[in-house]
Amino acid sequence: MDFHQGEWIECALATERDTVVVYKKSFSLRKKVAKAELFITACGVYCAILNGKRISEPLAPGFDSYPYRMPYQKYDVTDCLGKENTIRVSVGRGWYGWWHWDSRICENSKNRRMKACFFIEYQDGTQAIVPSDDSWTACLGQCERSDIYDGEAYNATLSDREETNARAVETDLDGLLILSDGEKVCEHERLKPVSSFLTPKGEFVIDFGQNLTGYIEFSITAKANEALEISHAEILDGDGNFYTENYRSAKAKIYYICKDGKQEYKPQHTFFGFRYIRLDKKPETVKAEDFTAIVVHSDIKRTGYIQTSNSILNRFFENVIWGQKDNFLDVPTDCPQRDERQGWTGDAQVFCRAATYNFDCEKFFARWLRMLRLEQTAHGFVPTIVPDTSNQAVLSAGWGDAATVCPWQVYQTYGNAAILREQFQSMQAHVRCIGTRSKKPYLWFGNWHFGDWLGLDAPEGSYTGSSDKDFIASAFYAYSTSLVIKAGEVLGENVDEYKTLYAKIRQTFLSTFPQPKTQTECALALYFGLTDDKEKTAKRLVDLIKNCGNHLQTGFIGTPYLLHALSENGYTEVAYELLLREEYPSWLYSVKQGATTVWEHWDGKNEQGEFWSADMNSFNHYAYGAAVDWLYSVAGGITPEKAGFEKIRIAPKPSKTLDWLQVRLDTRKGKVAVKWQNKDGKTVYEIETPTDTSIVIGSKSYEVKKGCYIFEENE
Ligand code: BGC
């Protein structure tokens, strides 16, 4: 059944950019229903309530590449229909109006266009439809204003008003309709407050104990016209006061006017990134226990679990899991709180491997990569954010390379070549695009880049680490080309052209950049195979770490590869030292500071309680969480020897710095579990594998079948 019946309808009541409009239709059914489905979408975010019951997913129809695709949902409403029925659909601006430079989108967004159709099969075999058309009415309702960044204003004393007929309009949107192809966005955990308190400034604050993405719900008793005003924050400042400056222009507030008596509320067209709420105004009777925080994210299934004898490391892992949930809301976003929340390609590229181990995100990434492909220009230019709401023609190494890195990783983890088939042209186009832009042949040279974003070796006042941008870009040129070759080989394509290209890039790279100079440069050279003297480069990396006081200095670009570059080259213990370091700067520093998600900056909040800057300081950025992939694949040692874990390699690398470590990965082939424990001068390994596996313990290898195995090794 497709979705061509039903007209697009609109309403001129949306005079402000954040007005919410309500469409309504009542209809009778004379016969018994065997099956009924509602197809529905809107140019904004809609909430559909059928006979008093909400049937739509949160934030539907979702965040999409709207100039190219118009997603819609299909709901089974068989059990919700009766003889007399009323559907009520409220539509707020949502993400839709973000394409301010696209006149067609602006037009569709302005009047909150929507389209719906019920398809009904009666028990007697006949069928009926109830489509959206100008018999639907439109009005303003209780939700007066809604905006993704600013929040929602709701007046429970209001009744529907300014009722008018909806207007059927001609649009070319039908040609863009696509049944929503991602993971559903759902409500997940419901968290009760862990505490409430007055800050030194006298603010009444509720702490949910976890930085999260979603919204609050409250159930209160109040008098008509009493007001509730709620602000959201991720963190308290050094003095313990509520801190919202890092939300930048995002107001992230709820304004609620009470009706008389008992009432419940949760936002319907927006979301927030927060751990704390501050009640700026409240009826006297309202108390902390009246509030619940509801976690909202794409319905990705958890597949990866890590536990160790180190409780701080364990909390770091939990922070990474939370960071992924919080930022996997329909598209992989940089952060969920400030006036950004965009599908930054670099962040997704950096975190992709860890993400595919933590959760099953094959469908999630497949959808996002489809959008990336659509947004890529004819010249292969990959935007820095997807969906590309910015329309800024910017290409950056490490960001654009999401086009090659993500499909390859998704294929590696899940073993389904469909993703490579779908993306292969896009992968090639990206590599070709680099070739046409570079100012020197066989390098990615002389172009603008973000560089090693937020690297600690940045010059004073800069966001970019001191690694050479041409070095980084050229390394990614080589890496992306190597991934096109690998993908092409899986697909049976002729990749001779790319093999020749790769050889030339590598040769030119080695002669242009004979010696990596920074931690990030060393990590890239080692991990991407762009050094003729691994031993020397690895030694240099270790020296750079030692010379700066035994800590990392890498930013977005170098961090995912740093631990691998060390452990692949004989420095596993240095990798453990870096990972387990608790003082600033380190992965565990933020945990020691009480973080419940991963910070954007190594020094988001320093030991004196001062913030890095309000300008760019998210406390829920998953990028540096990429390190957990090293725990799965090196410390636990689990890697796919054949894509999709068709054949597995298990080569754990234990360390004395931990008493034990336990990793479980639910692969497409089944559960893989590795536990090692240092005990009585021995390391004991317990390994469970679902399929043919090469196990490597120390210098010995074993070829085994599905089963459980125990090994012992003398220290
Ligand atoms: C985002 C990043 C992103 C970056 C580009 C920031 O504003 O939050 O995570 O990758 O811009 O450098």
XYZ file of C-alpha atoms and ligand atoms in Angstrom:
727
model
C 0.000 0.000 0.000
C 1.494 3.335 -0.902
C 0.701 6.768 0.400
C -0.683 8.705 -2.511
C -4.236 9.082 -1.307
C -4.725 12.034 0.957
C -4.064 15.635 0.128
C -1.439 17.876 1.643
C -3.243 20.288 3.894
C -2.079 23.490 5.501
C -3.234 26.185 7.838
C -2.416 29.868 7.796
C -2.568 30.158 11.592
C 1.138 29.513 11.948
C 2.087 33.158 12.012
C 5.263 32.665 14.043
C 8.139 30.309 13.325
C 7.348 28.367 16.510
C 3.534 28.264 16.323
C 1.976 24.827 16.745
C -1.089 24.058 14.633
C -3.684 21.355 15.303
C -5.527 19.473 12.550
C -8.654 17.507 13.409
C -11.031 15.128 11.714
C -13.998 13.193 13.074
C -15.384 10.240 11.177
C -17.774 7.326 11.712
C -17.241 3.742 10.707
C -20.360 1.710 10.047
C -18.851 -1.744 9.815
C -16.521 -3.925 11.859
C -12.845 -3.216 11.194
C -10.518 -6.132 10.386
C -7.411 -4.029 9.922
C -6.639 -0.331 9.864
C -3.461 1.610 9.263
C -2.692 5.296 9.443
C -0.111 6.744 7.042
C 0.995 10.151 8.164
C 3.672 12.810 7.874
C 4.125 16.550 8.313
C 6.519 19.338 7.443
C 7.687 19.678 11.023
C 7.244 17.414 14.033
C 3.794 15.973 14.540
C 1.981 14.328 17.421
C -1.077 12.244 16.436
C -3.767 11.455 18.977
C -6.531 9.088 17.949
C -9.607 8.898 20.159
C -7.645 10.397 23.036
C -4.673 8.046 22.723
C -1.306 9.076 21.380
C -0.331 6.814 18.493
C 2.696 8.555 17.044
C 6.332 8.020 17.886
C 8.198 10.853 19.588
C 9.474 13.525 17.204
C 7.979 11.954 14.074
C 8.449 12.076 11.130
C 12.088 12.490 12.202
C 15.170 14.438 11.200
C 15.760 13.886 7.492
C 17.330 15.342 4.375
C 14.078 17.125 3.649
C 14.986 18.702 0.319
C 15.467 15.146 -0.958
C 13.224 12.903 1.138
C 9.962 13.226 3.009
C 9.687 10.387 5.510
C 6.302 9.128 6.680
C 5.165 6.653 9.322
C 2.649 3.833 9.129
C 0.828 2.922 12.356
C -1.405 -0.078 12.961
C -4.518 1.501 14.459
C -6.855 -1.513 14.226
C -7.464 -1.563 17.961
C -7.860 2.192 18.324
C -10.845 2.683 16.057
C -14.493 2.562 17.071
C -17.797 3.671 15.573
C -17.120 7.352 16.187
C -13.551 8.542 15.821
C -11.565 11.725 16.128
C -7.981 12.226 15.106
C -6.040 15.213 16.336
C -2.625 15.999 14.880
C -0.537 18.844 16.245
C 2.351 20.037 14.111
C 5.296 22.120 15.314
C 8.216 23.358 13.241
C 10.620 20.666 14.406
C 13.738 20.241 12.298
C 11.888 20.963 9.090
C 12.265 24.729 8.988
C 16.044 24.569 9.271
C 16.601 24.736 5.526
C 15.999 28.493 5.558
C 17.859 28.866 2.268
C 15.462 26.529 0.432
C 12.341 28.436 -0.583
C 10.266 25.288 -1.106
C 11.036 24.058 2.402
C 10.240 27.482 3.848
C 6.888 27.489 2.121
C 6.018 23.985 3.356
C 7.181 24.748 6.851
C 5.442 28.096 7.187
C 1.938 26.678 7.043
C 2.772 23.422 8.871
C 1.747 21.229 5.973
C 0.722 17.682 6.746
C -0.733 14.674 5.048
C -2.474 11.593 6.420
C -4.614 8.699 5.302
C -6.380 5.875 7.128
C -6.569 2.643 5.138
C -9.340 0.488 6.566
C -10.252 -3.094 5.755
C -13.628 -4.182 7.062
C -14.367 -7.684 8.219
C -16.730 -8.130 5.249
C -13.777 -7.667 2.902
C -14.631 -4.140 1.751
C -12.228 -1.242 2.186
C -12.381 2.450 2.966
C -10.007 5.344 3.261
C -10.134 8.486 5.379
C -7.698 10.872 3.727
C -6.568 14.341 4.753
C -8.393 16.956 2.705
C -10.180 20.227 3.228
C -12.874 18.536 5.311
C -10.296 18.480 8.137
C -10.293 21.456 10.454
C -7.338 23.402 11.753
C -6.974 25.418 14.928
C -4.599 26.580 17.625
C -4.461 24.361 20.703
C -2.868 24.249 24.136
C 0.679 23.952 22.891
C 1.303 27.516 21.875
C 4.936 27.454 20.835
C 7.505 24.816 20.142
C 11.061 24.827 18.886
C 13.745 22.159 18.878
C 16.265 24.454 20.584
C 14.100 26.785 22.598
C 11.572 24.342 24.054
C 7.841 24.486 24.419
C 5.101 26.772 25.805
C 1.884 25.052 26.838
C -1.219 26.602 28.310
C -3.501 23.969 29.817
C -6.297 26.497 30.428
C -6.782 27.075 26.728
C -9.291 25.263 24.575
C -9.000 24.858 20.826
C -9.487 28.211 19.156
C -9.583 30.012 15.829
C -11.028 26.863 14.309
C -11.032 27.018 10.534
C -11.032 24.638 7.590
C -7.707 23.168 6.614
C -6.666 24.136 3.104
C -5.740 21.466 0.580
C -2.618 22.491 -1.335
C -0.677 21.397 -4.369
C 2.895 20.497 -3.476
C 5.555 18.390 -5.111
C 6.161 16.580 -1.823
C 4.518 13.317 -2.897
C 7.464 12.605 -5.139
C 9.737 12.690 -2.080
C 7.692 10.440 0.201
C 9.554 7.507 1.691
C 8.396 5.111 4.411
C 10.614 5.923 7.361
C 13.685 3.725 6.854
C 15.543 4.150 10.124
C 15.138 2.772 13.616
C 12.033 4.103 15.323
C 12.572 6.872 17.847
C 11.126 5.673 21.160
C 10.877 6.580 24.796
C 13.233 4.399 26.856
C 14.312 4.738 30.510
C 12.210 6.768 32.931
C 14.418 8.317 35.608
C 13.173 9.708 38.887
C 15.076 12.550 40.603
C 18.048 11.429 42.683
C 18.016 14.704 44.615
C 16.657 18.221 44.715
C 18.297 21.219 46.363
C 18.708 24.960 46.532
C 21.880 26.205 44.861
C 24.035 28.938 46.441
C 22.112 31.378 44.218
C 18.860 30.058 45.703
C 17.677 28.201 42.578
C 15.478 25.151 43.078
C 17.188 22.379 41.134
C 16.275 18.746 40.500
C 19.023 16.263 39.633
C 18.136 13.158 37.599
C 21.605 11.727 38.190
C 22.312 11.183 34.496
C 22.971 13.455 31.554
C 20.390 12.380 29.008
C 18.401 13.265 25.930
C 14.632 13.436 26.065
C 12.217 15.449 28.120
C 10.609 15.645 31.500
C 7.115 14.574 32.373
C 5.249 15.881 35.376
C 2.097 14.949 37.155
C 0.879 17.712 39.469
C -2.129 19.218 41.159
C -2.433 22.978 40.796
C -4.755 25.922 40.448
C -5.774 27.467 37.149
C -3.227 29.986 35.798
C -0.433 29.027 38.167
C 2.803 28.919 36.177
C 5.661 26.476 35.880
C 8.850 27.571 34.199
C 11.522 24.950 33.708
C 15.119 25.350 32.527
C 17.465 22.526 31.570
C 21.203 22.122 32.220
C 23.871 19.448 31.887
C 26.136 20.551 34.667
C 26.501 22.832 37.671
C 29.226 25.455 37.754
C 32.168 25.448 40.137
C 30.067 27.086 42.860
C 27.256 24.573 42.446
C 24.927 26.906 40.554
C 22.813 25.979 37.556
C 24.830 26.471 34.352
C 23.219 27.046 30.940
C 25.719 29.190 29.075
C 27.043 26.251 27.084
C 23.585 25.874 25.457
C 24.504 29.084 23.634
C 21.377 30.490 21.987
C 19.221 27.392 22.708
C 16.775 28.526 25.393
C 15.779 24.925 26.241
C 12.857 25.974 28.431
C 9.339 24.843 29.211
C 6.657 27.403 30.019
C 3.528 25.776 31.364
C 0.293 27.401 32.558
C -1.695 25.111 34.826
C -5.349 24.290 34.638
C -7.316 23.568 37.771
C -6.784 20.213 39.471
C -4.725 17.178 38.541
C -2.773 17.309 35.309
C 0.043 15.686 33.427
C 2.355 17.048 30.801
C 5.329 16.185 28.659
C 6.584 18.068 25.587
C 5.376 16.703 22.267
C 7.420 18.485 19.618
C 10.860 19.029 21.085
C 13.611 17.476 23.196
C 16.422 18.548 25.511
C 19.883 17.382 26.554
C 20.040 17.674 30.351
C 20.764 16.161 33.719
C 19.341 18.948 35.872
C 16.210 21.043 35.703
C 15.662 24.313 37.500
C 12.157 25.327 38.462
C 12.233 29.047 37.768
C 8.563 29.340 38.670
C 6.351 26.756 40.272
C 3.092 26.408 42.174
C 3.808 25.915 45.857
C 2.420 22.378 45.866
C 4.799 21.146 43.164
C 7.720 19.017 44.389
C 10.649 17.128 42.903
C 8.900 13.733 43.032
C 6.286 15.017 40.574
C 8.915 14.904 37.818
C 10.269 12.075 35.708
C 12.945 12.349 33.031
C 12.150 10.290 29.937
C 15.059 9.143 27.789
C 14.368 9.330 24.045
C 16.500 7.843 21.278
C 16.443 5.621 18.228
C 15.514 2.082 19.068
C 18.960 0.571 18.619
C 19.563 -2.727 20.364
C 22.453 -3.036 22.806
C 25.075 -5.559 21.661
C 28.258 -4.730 23.556
C 29.138 -5.026 27.243
C 32.433 -4.373 29.013
C 33.289 -4.758 32.655
C 36.619 -4.594 34.368
C 38.104 -4.574 37.853
C 38.431 -0.774 37.535
C 35.209 0.963 38.530
C 36.233 4.306 36.976
C 36.875 2.651 33.634
C 33.517 0.896 33.973
C 31.795 4.234 34.506
C 33.627 5.643 31.471
C 32.199 2.782 29.415
C 28.716 3.529 30.758
C 29.249 7.182 29.842
C 30.053 6.156 26.286
C 26.899 4.029 26.137
C 24.828 6.953 27.400
C 26.530 9.327 24.991
C 25.595 7.062 22.120
C 21.977 6.742 23.198
C 21.754 10.478 23.724
C 23.177 11.276 20.320
C 21.591 8.529 18.258
C 18.325 10.332 17.924
C 17.338 9.544 14.346
C 20.720 10.701 13.040
C 24.130 10.576 14.739
C 24.476 14.041 16.259
C 27.430 15.871 17.767
C 25.521 16.805 20.911
C 21.920 16.939 22.098
C 21.753 20.188 24.063
C 23.137 23.389 22.560
C 21.968 25.241 19.438
C 23.603 22.634 17.217
C 22.476 18.947 17.518
C 23.548 18.250 13.957
C 24.661 15.158 12.072
C 28.342 16.119 11.999
C 30.025 13.670 9.646
C 33.381 13.791 11.431
C 31.937 12.849 14.790
C 30.090 9.889 13.267
C 33.205 8.789 11.401
C 35.321 8.903 14.561
C 32.846 6.983 16.686
C 31.485 4.576 14.087
C 33.379 1.435 15.082
C 32.669 1.762 18.787
C 29.059 2.548 17.922
C 28.575 -0.623 15.884
C 29.966 -2.718 18.738
C 27.948 -1.044 21.476
C 24.641 -1.270 19.655
C 23.214 -2.823 16.529
C 23.150 0.251 14.324
C 23.229 -1.268 10.850
C 19.827 0.143 9.918
C 20.552 3.434 11.669
C 23.790 4.027 9.743
C 22.360 2.686 6.477
C 19.677 5.380 6.603
C 22.118 8.140 7.494
C 24.524 7.077 4.754
C 21.659 7.096 2.252
C 21.131 10.718 3.214
C 24.853 11.419 2.993
C 24.788 10.017 -0.539
C 21.865 12.221 -1.492
C 23.480 15.309 -0.046
C 26.789 14.637 -1.767
C 27.087 16.957 -4.749
C 27.608 15.805 -8.319
C 31.330 16.393 -7.754
C 31.356 14.011 -4.823
C 31.612 16.770 -2.240
C 30.505 15.466 1.196
C 29.004 18.120 3.475
C 30.279 18.442 7.024
C 26.804 17.795 8.382
C 24.156 15.353 7.172
C 21.287 16.230 6.887
C 22.897 19.353 5.479
C 20.906 22.147 7.036
C 23.745 24.649 6.612
C 24.228 24.758 2.854
C 27.845 25.707 3.434
C 30.010 24.103 0.827
C 32.716 22.938 3.229
C 34.685 19.723 2.847
C 37.070 18.627 5.550
C 39.382 15.660 5.916
C 38.106 13.311 8.611
C 34.590 14.674 8.152
C 34.015 13.958 4.446
C 35.700 10.584 4.973
C 32.580 9.409 6.771
C 31.586 8.502 3.196
C 34.171 5.699 3.130
C 34.868 4.884 6.786
C 31.285 4.375 7.928
C 30.079 1.994 5.176
C 33.254 -0.052 5.509
C 32.881 -0.293 9.290
C 29.191 -1.178 9.107
C 30.103 -3.935 6.662
C 32.917 -5.167 8.911
C 30.676 -5.415 11.947
C 27.533 -6.804 10.343
C 28.842 -8.575 7.234
C 26.097 -7.380 4.897
C 27.607 -6.216 1.604
C 24.395 -4.351 0.743
C 25.746 -1.265 2.507
C 28.827 -1.314 0.289
C 26.720 -1.835 -2.826
C 24.525 1.106 -1.884
C 27.415 3.392 -1.004
C 30.124 2.320 -3.441
C 29.547 5.150 -5.899
C 29.492 7.643 -3.075
C 32.747 6.232 -1.688
C 34.410 6.529 -5.075
C 32.998 10.001 -5.674
C 34.509 11.201 -2.400
C 37.959 9.943 -3.331
C 37.689 11.436 -6.811
C 36.538 14.723 -5.362
C 39.690 14.915 -3.220
C 41.793 14.420 -6.338
C 40.119 17.328 -8.099
C 40.439 19.726 -5.162
C 43.983 19.093 -4.019
C 46.579 21.645 -5.015
C 49.229 18.928 -5.418
C 48.835 15.593 -7.197
C 48.425 12.440 -5.098
C 48.051 14.412 -1.887
C 45.116 16.218 -0.304
C 46.984 19.462 -0.127
C 46.357 23.181 0.233
C 42.653 23.019 1.130
C 40.816 24.217 4.217
C 40.170 21.613 6.993
C 39.003 21.394 10.592
C 42.267 19.592 11.320
C 42.839 17.738 14.582
C 39.801 19.389 16.102
C 40.208 20.234 19.805
C 43.659 18.638 19.947
C 45.487 19.595 23.116
C 48.596 20.661 21.240
C 46.584 23.561 19.817
C 48.195 26.979 19.866
C 46.665 29.335 22.433
C 43.122 30.375 21.509
C 42.738 27.850 18.672
C 40.298 24.968 18.335
C 42.679 23.017 16.163
C 45.596 20.895 17.332
C 48.999 21.587 15.840
C 49.125 18.558 13.518
C 49.707 19.556 9.910
C 46.366 19.744 8.111
C 47.895 18.662 4.807
C 49.406 15.661 6.578
C 46.043 14.691 8.077
C 44.160 15.247 4.840
C 46.648 13.317 2.725
C 46.615 10.450 5.230
C 42.834 10.308 4.930
C 43.112 10.459 1.146
C 45.231 7.310 1.323
C 42.953 5.671 3.874
C 39.743 6.414 1.991
C 41.303 5.148 -1.227
C 42.316 1.926 0.539
C 38.725 1.490 1.718
C 37.381 1.977 -1.824
C 39.758 -0.786 -2.921
C 38.603 -3.120 -0.163
C 34.920 -2.382 -0.775
C 35.352 -2.811 -4.529
C 37.032 -6.179 -3.993
C 34.136 -7.382 -1.839
C 31.735 -6.283 -4.581
C 33.779 -7.882 -7.362
C 34.488 -4.511 -8.996
C 37.614 -3.735 -10.938
C 39.636 -1.498 -8.640
C 42.933 -1.423 -10.541
C 42.598 2.331 -11.011
C 42.357 2.806 -7.244
C 45.251 0.457 -6.567
C 47.474 2.527 -8.829
C 46.171 5.692 -7.200
C 46.816 4.325 -3.718
C 50.401 3.360 -4.551
C 51.053 6.878 -5.843
C 49.423 8.555 -2.848
C 51.445 6.456 -0.444
C 54.708 7.125 -2.250
C 54.017 10.866 -2.471
C 52.926 10.926 1.159
C 56.132 9.283 2.349
C 58.329 11.657 0.401
C 56.342 14.751 1.438
C 55.894 13.844 5.104
C 58.947 11.739 5.973
C 58.577 12.277 9.687
C 55.340 12.563 11.642
C 55.732 15.288 14.235
C 52.775 15.071 16.597
C 50.945 12.326 18.458
C 48.099 12.521 15.966
C 50.417 12.433 12.969
C 52.227 9.375 14.405
C 48.955 7.618 15.181
C 47.647 8.181 11.635
C 50.910 7.136 9.996
C 50.971 3.921 12.030
C 47.302 3.027 11.815
C 46.931 3.865 8.121
C 50.184 2.100 7.195
C 51.822 5.327 6.035
C 55.291 4.794 7.411
C 58.190 2.719 6.158
C 59.661 2.521 9.604
C 56.967 1.475 12.028
C 59.414 0.889 14.828
C 60.830 4.378 14.601
C 57.410 6.028 14.288
C 56.030 4.063 17.229
C 59.037 4.989 19.311
C 58.533 8.612 18.340
C 54.883 8.410 19.413
C 55.901 7.008 22.792
C 58.535 9.722 23.195
C 55.977 12.408 22.390
C 53.685 10.960 25.050
C 56.466 10.746 27.619
C 57.870 14.186 26.835
C 54.607 15.964 27.463
C 54.130 14.348 30.873
C 52.758 10.904 29.948
C 49.494 11.977 28.482
C 47.626 12.263 25.228
C 47.368 15.449 23.215
C 45.224 14.171 20.385
C 41.971 15.742 19.171
C 39.087 14.286 17.160
C 41.327 13.007 14.380
C 44.045 11.231 16.329
C 42.163 9.979 19.382
C 40.390 6.964 17.804
C 43.694 5.545 16.528
C 46.049 6.422 19.358
C 45.647 3.294 21.491
C 45.654 1.011 18.431
C 48.784 2.638 17.057
C 50.510 1.858 20.362
C 49.280 -1.697 20.926
C 49.851 -2.753 17.312
C 53.458 -1.746 17.635
C 54.536 -3.328 20.874
C 53.400 -0.648 23.310
C 50.259 -2.175 24.778
C 51.255 -1.148 28.299
C 51.608 2.489 27.241
C 48.108 2.263 25.768
C 46.771 0.903 29.075
C 48.555 3.662 30.979
C 46.942 6.316 28.795
C 43.511 4.753 29.040
C 43.665 4.302 32.801
C 45.192 7.673 33.592
C 42.894 9.591 35.928
C 44.558 13.004 36.024
C 43.827 15.588 33.381
C 44.110 15.136 30.452
C 42.688 11.662 30.023
C 39.580 9.678 29.295
C 38.997 9.045 32.993
C 39.498 12.645 34.119
C 35.904 13.616 33.290
C 34.659 10.516 35.122
C 36.576 11.602 38.211
C 34.879 14.978 37.854
C 31.499 13.250 38.065
C 30.696 13.044 34.339
C 27.880 10.708 33.303
C 28.493 11.210 29.579
C 31.620 11.887 27.512
C 32.750 15.498 27.244
C 33.515 17.375 24.057
C 36.741 18.728 25.554
C 39.359 16.928 27.589
C 39.131 19.988 29.855
C 35.410 20.866 29.643
C 35.610 21.743 33.333
C 38.996 22.015 35.004
C 39.969 20.917 38.502
C 39.239 24.398 39.802
C 35.691 24.083 38.506
C 36.195 26.561 35.660
C 34.713 25.893 32.260
C 36.696 25.657 29.051
C 34.483 28.261 27.413
C 30.770 28.690 27.022
C 31.214 28.922 23.320
C 31.910 25.286 22.489
C 31.613 23.130 25.560
C 29.274 20.194 25.334
C 29.214 17.620 28.120
C 27.622 15.048 25.847
C 29.802 14.521 22.778
C 30.564 10.914 21.936
C 33.686 11.453 19.796
C 36.314 10.652 22.463
C 34.251 7.634 23.478
C 35.727 6.004 20.366
C 38.353 4.554 22.739
C 36.015 1.788 23.857
C 36.514 0.056 20.529
C 40.064 -0.638 21.738
C 38.654 -2.348 24.832
C 36.529 -4.667 22.671
C 39.095 -5.368 20.007
C 42.467 -5.220 21.756
C 42.033 -5.584 25.520
C 39.253 -8.132 24.958
C 40.803 -9.003 21.614
C 37.611 -9.625 19.628
C 37.796 -8.739 15.934
C 36.040 -10.018 12.816
C 38.549 -12.101 10.846
C 35.873 -12.245 8.166
C 33.321 -9.461 7.917
C 30.285 -9.839 10.137
C 32.256 -12.107 12.513
C 31.686 -14.938 10.025
C 35.073 -16.024 11.302
C 36.397 -14.504 14.501
C 39.833 -13.719 15.811
C 40.213 -13.528 19.556
C 43.588 -12.224 20.661
C 43.190 -10.613 24.081
C 45.956 -8.388 25.388
C 45.778 -8.481 29.190
C 47.578 -6.080 31.466
C 48.703 -6.074 35.057
C 47.064 -2.695 35.441
C 43.710 -4.484 35.659
C 42.869 -7.567 37.729
C 40.316 -8.696 35.206
C 38.360 -7.645 32.152
C 35.240 -9.116 30.639
C 33.853 -8.304 27.190
C 30.728 -9.572 25.526
C 29.698 -8.856 21.985
C 26.432 -10.068 20.464
C 27.475 -10.473 16.843
C 25.369 -11.527 13.858
C 26.818 -15.033 14.421
C 25.971 -15.090 18.123
C 27.504 -14.239 21.440
C 31.272 -13.844 21.809
C 32.545 -13.531 25.358
C 36.060 -13.075 26.647
C 37.151 -12.848 30.237
C 40.699 -12.698 31.455
C 41.870 -12.579 34.999
C 45.295 -12.139 36.544
C 45.462 -14.544 39.484
C 48.232 -16.279 41.434
C 50.916 -15.455 38.891
C 48.777 -16.658 36.010
C 46.416 -15.152 33.492
C 43.287 -17.256 33.073
C 41.174 -16.787 29.943
C 37.580 -17.892 29.544
C 36.417 -17.642 25.966
C 33.073 -18.388 24.369
C 32.648 -18.224 20.623
C 29.685 -18.937 18.360
C 31.664 -19.863 15.237
C 35.050 -20.770 13.748
C 37.659 -18.782 15.569
C 41.389 -18.238 15.733
C 42.349 -17.756 19.344
C 45.719 -16.193 20.045
C 47.046 -16.436 23.570
C 50.497 -14.929 23.908
C 52.581 -16.414 21.107
C 50.347 -19.479 20.596
C 47.426 -19.771 18.150
C 44.545 -22.203 18.197
C 41.913 -22.857 15.545
C 38.647 -23.718 17.292
C 34.984 -24.299 16.501
C 31.947 -22.936 18.312
C 32.273 -23.570 22.046
C 33.677 -22.502 25.399
C 37.385 -22.641 26.128
C 39.697 -22.003 29.051
C 43.367 -21.149 28.742
C 46.007 -20.459 31.323
C 49.174 -18.551 30.800
C 52.012 -18.054 33.240
C 52.881 -14.444 33.742
C 30.630 20.281 16.625
C 31.625 19.217 16.423
C 31.956 19.219 14.983
C 32.662 20.527 14.786
C 33.322 20.727 13.485
C 31.286 21.572 16.347
O 30.522 22.656 16.554
O 30.009 20.220 17.841
O 31.490 18.085 17.083
O 32.558 18.129 14.465
O 31.864 21.613 15.098
O 34.567 20.933 13.756
